[in-house]
Tab-separated table of C-alpha atoms in Angstrom:
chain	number	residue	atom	x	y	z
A	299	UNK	CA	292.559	96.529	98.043
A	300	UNK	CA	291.785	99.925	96.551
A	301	UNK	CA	291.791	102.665	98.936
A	302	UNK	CA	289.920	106.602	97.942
A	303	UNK	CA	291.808	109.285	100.136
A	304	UNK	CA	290.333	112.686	101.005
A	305	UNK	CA	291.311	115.140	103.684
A	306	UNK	CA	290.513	114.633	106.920
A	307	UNK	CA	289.407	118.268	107.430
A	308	UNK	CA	289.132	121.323	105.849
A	309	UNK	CA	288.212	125.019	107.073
A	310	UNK	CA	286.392	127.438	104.960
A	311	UNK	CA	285.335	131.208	105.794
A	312	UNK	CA	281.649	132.172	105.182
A	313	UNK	CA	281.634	132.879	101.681
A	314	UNK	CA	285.097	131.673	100.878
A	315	UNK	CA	285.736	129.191	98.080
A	316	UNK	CA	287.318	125.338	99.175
A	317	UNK	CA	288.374	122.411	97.126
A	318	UNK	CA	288.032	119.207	98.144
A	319	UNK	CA	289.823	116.146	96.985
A	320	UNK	CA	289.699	112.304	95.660
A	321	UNK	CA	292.633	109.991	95.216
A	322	UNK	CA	293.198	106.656	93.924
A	323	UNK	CA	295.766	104.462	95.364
A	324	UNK	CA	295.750	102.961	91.685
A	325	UNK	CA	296.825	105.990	90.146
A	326	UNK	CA	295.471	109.311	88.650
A	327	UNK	CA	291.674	109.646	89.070
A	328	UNK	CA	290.067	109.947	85.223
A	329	UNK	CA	286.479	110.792	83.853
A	330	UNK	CA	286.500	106.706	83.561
A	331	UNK	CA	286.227	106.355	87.555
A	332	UNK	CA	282.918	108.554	87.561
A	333	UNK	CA	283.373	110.318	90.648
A	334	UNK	CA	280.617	110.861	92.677
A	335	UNK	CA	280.466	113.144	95.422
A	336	UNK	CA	277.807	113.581	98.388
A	337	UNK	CA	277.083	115.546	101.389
A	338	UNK	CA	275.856	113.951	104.593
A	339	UNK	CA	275.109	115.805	107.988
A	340	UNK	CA	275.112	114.587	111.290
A	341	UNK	CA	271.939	112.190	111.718
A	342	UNK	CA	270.943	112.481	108.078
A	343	UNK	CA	271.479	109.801	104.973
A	344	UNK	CA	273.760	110.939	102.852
A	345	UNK	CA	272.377	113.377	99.688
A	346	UNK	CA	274.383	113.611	96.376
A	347	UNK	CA	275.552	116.276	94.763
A	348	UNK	CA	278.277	115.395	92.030
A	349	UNK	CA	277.621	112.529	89.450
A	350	UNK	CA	280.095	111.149	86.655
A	351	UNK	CA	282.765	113.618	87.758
A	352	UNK	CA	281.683	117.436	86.257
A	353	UNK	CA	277.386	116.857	86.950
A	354	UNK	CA	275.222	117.946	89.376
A	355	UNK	CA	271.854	116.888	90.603
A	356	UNK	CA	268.789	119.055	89.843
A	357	UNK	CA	268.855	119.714	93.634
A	358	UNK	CA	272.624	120.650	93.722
A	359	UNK	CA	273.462	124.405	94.438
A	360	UNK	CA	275.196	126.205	91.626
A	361	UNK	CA	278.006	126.625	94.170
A	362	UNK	CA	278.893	122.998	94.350
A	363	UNK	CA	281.678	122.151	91.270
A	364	UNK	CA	283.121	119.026	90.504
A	365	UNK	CA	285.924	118.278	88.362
A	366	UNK	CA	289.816	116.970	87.780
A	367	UNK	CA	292.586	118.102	89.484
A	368	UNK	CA	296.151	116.952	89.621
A	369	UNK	CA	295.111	113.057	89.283
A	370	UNK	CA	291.991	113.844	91.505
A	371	UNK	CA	288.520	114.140	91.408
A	372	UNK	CA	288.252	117.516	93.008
A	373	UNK	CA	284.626	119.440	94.801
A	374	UNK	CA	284.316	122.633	95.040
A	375	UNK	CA	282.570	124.969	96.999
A	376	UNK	CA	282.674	128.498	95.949
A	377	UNK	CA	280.886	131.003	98.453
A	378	UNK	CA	280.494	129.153	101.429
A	379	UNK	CA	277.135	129.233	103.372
A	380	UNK	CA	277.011	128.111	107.013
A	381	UNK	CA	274.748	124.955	105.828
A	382	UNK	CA	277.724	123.372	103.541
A	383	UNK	CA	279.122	122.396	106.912
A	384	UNK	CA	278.631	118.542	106.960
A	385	UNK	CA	281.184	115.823	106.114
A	386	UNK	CA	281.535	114.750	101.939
A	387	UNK	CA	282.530	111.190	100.700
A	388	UNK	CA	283.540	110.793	97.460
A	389	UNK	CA	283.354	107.704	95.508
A	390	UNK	CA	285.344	106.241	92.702
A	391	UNK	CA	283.891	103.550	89.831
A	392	UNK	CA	286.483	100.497	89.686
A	393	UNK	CA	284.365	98.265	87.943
A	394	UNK	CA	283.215	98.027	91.615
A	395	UNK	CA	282.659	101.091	93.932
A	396	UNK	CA	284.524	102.432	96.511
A	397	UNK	CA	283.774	105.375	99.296
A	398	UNK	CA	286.476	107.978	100.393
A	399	UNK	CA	287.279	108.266	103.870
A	400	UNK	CA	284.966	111.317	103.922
A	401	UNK	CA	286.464	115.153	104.495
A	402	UNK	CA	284.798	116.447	107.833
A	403	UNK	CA	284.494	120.871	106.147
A	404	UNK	CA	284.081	123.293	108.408
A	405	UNK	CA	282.430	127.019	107.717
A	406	UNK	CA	284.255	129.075	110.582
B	43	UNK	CA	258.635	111.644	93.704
B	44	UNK	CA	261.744	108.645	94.770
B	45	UNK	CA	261.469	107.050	97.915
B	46	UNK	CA	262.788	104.262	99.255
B	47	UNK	CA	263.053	102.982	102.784
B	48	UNK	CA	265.291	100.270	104.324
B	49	UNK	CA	263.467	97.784	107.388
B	50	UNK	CA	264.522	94.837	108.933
B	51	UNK	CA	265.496	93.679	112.434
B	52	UNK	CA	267.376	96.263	114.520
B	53	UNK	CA	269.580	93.612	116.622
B	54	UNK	CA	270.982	90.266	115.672
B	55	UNK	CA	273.479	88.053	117.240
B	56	UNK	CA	276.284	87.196	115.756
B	57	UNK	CA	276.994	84.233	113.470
B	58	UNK	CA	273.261	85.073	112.184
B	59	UNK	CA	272.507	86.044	109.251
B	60	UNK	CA	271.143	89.588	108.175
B	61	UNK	CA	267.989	90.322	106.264
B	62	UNK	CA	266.700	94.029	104.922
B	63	UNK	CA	264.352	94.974	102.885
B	64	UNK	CA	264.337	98.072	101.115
B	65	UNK	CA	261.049	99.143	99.691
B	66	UNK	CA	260.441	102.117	97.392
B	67	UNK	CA	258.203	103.779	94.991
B	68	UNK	CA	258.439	106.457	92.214
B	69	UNK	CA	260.421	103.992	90.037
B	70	UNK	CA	260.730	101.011	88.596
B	71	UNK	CA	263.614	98.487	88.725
B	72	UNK	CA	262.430	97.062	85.398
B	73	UNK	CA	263.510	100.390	83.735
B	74	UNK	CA	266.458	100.384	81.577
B	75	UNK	CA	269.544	101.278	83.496
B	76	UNK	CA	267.718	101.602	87.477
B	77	UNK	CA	269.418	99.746	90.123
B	78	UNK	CA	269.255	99.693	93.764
B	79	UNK	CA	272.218	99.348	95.918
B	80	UNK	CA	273.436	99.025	99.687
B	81	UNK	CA	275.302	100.855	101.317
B	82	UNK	CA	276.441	100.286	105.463
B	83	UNK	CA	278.033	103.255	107.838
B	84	UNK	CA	279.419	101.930	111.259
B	85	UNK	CA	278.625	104.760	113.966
B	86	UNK	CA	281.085	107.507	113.375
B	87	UNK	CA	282.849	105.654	110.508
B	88	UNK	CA	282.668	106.072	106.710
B	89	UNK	CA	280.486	104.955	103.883
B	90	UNK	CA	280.904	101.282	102.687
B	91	UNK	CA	279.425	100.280	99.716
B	92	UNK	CA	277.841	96.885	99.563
B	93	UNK	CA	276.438	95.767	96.466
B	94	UNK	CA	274.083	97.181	93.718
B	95	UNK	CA	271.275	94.851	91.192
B	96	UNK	CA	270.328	96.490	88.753
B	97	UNK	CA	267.395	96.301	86.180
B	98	UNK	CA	268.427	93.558	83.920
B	99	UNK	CA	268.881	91.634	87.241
B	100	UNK	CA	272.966	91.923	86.943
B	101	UNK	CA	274.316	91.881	90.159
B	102	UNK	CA	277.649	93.462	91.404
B	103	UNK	CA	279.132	92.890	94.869
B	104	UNK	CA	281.624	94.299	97.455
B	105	UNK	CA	284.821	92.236	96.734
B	106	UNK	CA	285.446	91.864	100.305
B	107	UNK	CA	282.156	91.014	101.372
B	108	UNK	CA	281.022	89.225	98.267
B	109	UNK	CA	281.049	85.619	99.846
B	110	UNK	CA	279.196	86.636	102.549
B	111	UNK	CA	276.609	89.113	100.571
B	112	UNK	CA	273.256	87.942	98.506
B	113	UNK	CA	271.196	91.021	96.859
B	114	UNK	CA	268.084	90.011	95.039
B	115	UNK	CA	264.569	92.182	93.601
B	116	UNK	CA	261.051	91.655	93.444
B	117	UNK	CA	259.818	94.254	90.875
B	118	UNK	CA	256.312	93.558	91.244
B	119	UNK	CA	256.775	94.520	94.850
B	120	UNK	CA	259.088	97.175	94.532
B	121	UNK	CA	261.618	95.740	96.833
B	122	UNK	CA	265.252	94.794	97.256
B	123	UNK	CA	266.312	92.473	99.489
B	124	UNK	CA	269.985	91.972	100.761
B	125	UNK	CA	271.376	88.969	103.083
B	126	UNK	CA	274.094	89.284	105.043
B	127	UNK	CA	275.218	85.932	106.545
B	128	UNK	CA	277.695	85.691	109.627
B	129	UNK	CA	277.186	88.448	111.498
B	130	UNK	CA	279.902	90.107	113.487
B	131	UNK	CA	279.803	92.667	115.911
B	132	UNK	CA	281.834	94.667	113.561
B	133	UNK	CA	279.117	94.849	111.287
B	134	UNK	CA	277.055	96.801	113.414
B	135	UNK	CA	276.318	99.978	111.269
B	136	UNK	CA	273.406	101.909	109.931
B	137	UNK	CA	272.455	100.062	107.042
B	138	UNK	CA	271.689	102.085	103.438
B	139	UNK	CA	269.630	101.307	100.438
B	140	UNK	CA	269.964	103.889	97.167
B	141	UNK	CA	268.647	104.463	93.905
B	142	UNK	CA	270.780	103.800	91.366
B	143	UNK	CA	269.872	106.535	88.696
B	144	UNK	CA	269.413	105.968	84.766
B	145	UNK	CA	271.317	109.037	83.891
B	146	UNK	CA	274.558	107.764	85.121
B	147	UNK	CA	276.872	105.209	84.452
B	148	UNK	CA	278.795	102.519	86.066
B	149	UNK	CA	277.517	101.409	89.008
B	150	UNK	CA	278.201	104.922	90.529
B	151	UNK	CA	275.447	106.832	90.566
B	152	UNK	CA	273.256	107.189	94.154
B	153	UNK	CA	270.927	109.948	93.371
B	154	UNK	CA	268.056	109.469	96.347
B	155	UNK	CA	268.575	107.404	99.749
B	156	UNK	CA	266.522	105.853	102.343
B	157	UNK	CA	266.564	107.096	105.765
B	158	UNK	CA	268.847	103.869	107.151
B	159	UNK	CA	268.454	101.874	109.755
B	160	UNK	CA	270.866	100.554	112.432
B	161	UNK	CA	271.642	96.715	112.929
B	162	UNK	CA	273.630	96.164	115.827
B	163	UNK	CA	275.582	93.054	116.343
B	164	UNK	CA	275.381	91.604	120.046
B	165	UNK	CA	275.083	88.262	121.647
């Protein structure tokens, strides 16, 4: 069974810049697994905010990037605001559709 | 404006089988490349994806749960409907339904959610 891996946890200052991360246990992550990536806060449905690897929502801030990095689809927040704190799941394309195990990001 | 919103009963014993509805409006699942899909969370867990039907009535399901899963539409209702049969208590999770937009490909693409609601399993 495929498994999508993302960091438990991450830290970010106020204003500070994090990436977050998406692996395959197949392999390297391509533009072919459309990565998706959404934000979910505690009590609330998740909301997405990365489609098809690189493209946001019309609702997605400007700080939110997605792209490839090192065999992963990678999220990135640049400038931090105390309301990114939430977890993100990413999810990979397989011909079928798996969830990451969700990165829990803290603004501190 | 999307909406959708997911009802059904809140507690079910297990060995039962699971019914939700989703219901939504702003759309239509008879427009080329819409789908609706499920999507469960156990309390505290991750998201699990479920299965997705999409427009042309394809269906695609969970591998794991695909024996057990039955997704199906009414388009002149606006509704999805998704059976779960033999419950467990380790199915007890806050159950998701998603739109599925046009704009992206594969069977990837969540771009609004319903609010979920939570089935627990319990004899």
């Amino acid at each position: 069974q495929t498994v999508v891996t993302q960091e438990p946890s991450l830290t970010v200052s106020p204003g500070g810049t994090v990436t977050l991360t998406c692996a395959s246990s197949t392999g390297a992550v391509t533009s072919t697994y459309y990565a998706n990536w959404f934000q979910q806060k505690p009590g609330q449905a998740p909301r997405a905010l990365i489609y098809s690897t690189y493209n946001k929502h019309s609702w997605t801030p400007a700080r939110f990037s997605g792209s490839l990095l090192g065999g992963k689809a990678a999220l990135t927040l640049s400038g931090a605001q105390p309301e990114d704190e939430a977890e993100y799941y990413c999810l990979l394309y397989y011909g079928t559709v798996v969830f990451g195990g969700g990165t829990k990001l803290t603004v501190l | 404006q999307i909406t959708l919103k997911e009802s059904g009963p809140t507690l079910v014993k297990p060995t039962q089988t699971l019914t939700l509805t989703c219901t939504f409006s702003g759309f239509s699942l008879s427009s080329s490349g819409v789908g609706v899909g499920w999507i469960r969370q156990p309390p505290g867990k991750a998201l699990e994806w479920l299965a997705l039907i999409y427009w042309d009535d394809d269906k695609l399901y969970s591998p794991s749960l695909k024996s057990r899963l039955t997704i199906t539409k009414d388009t002149s209702k606006n509704q999805v409907v998704l059976s779960m049969t033999n419950m467990d208590p380790v199915d007890t999770a806050t159950y998701y339904c998603g739109h599925k937009a046009p704009y992206c490909s594969g069977a990837s693409c969540y771009s609004y959610w319903g609010q979920g609601t939570l089935v627990t399993v319990s004899s």
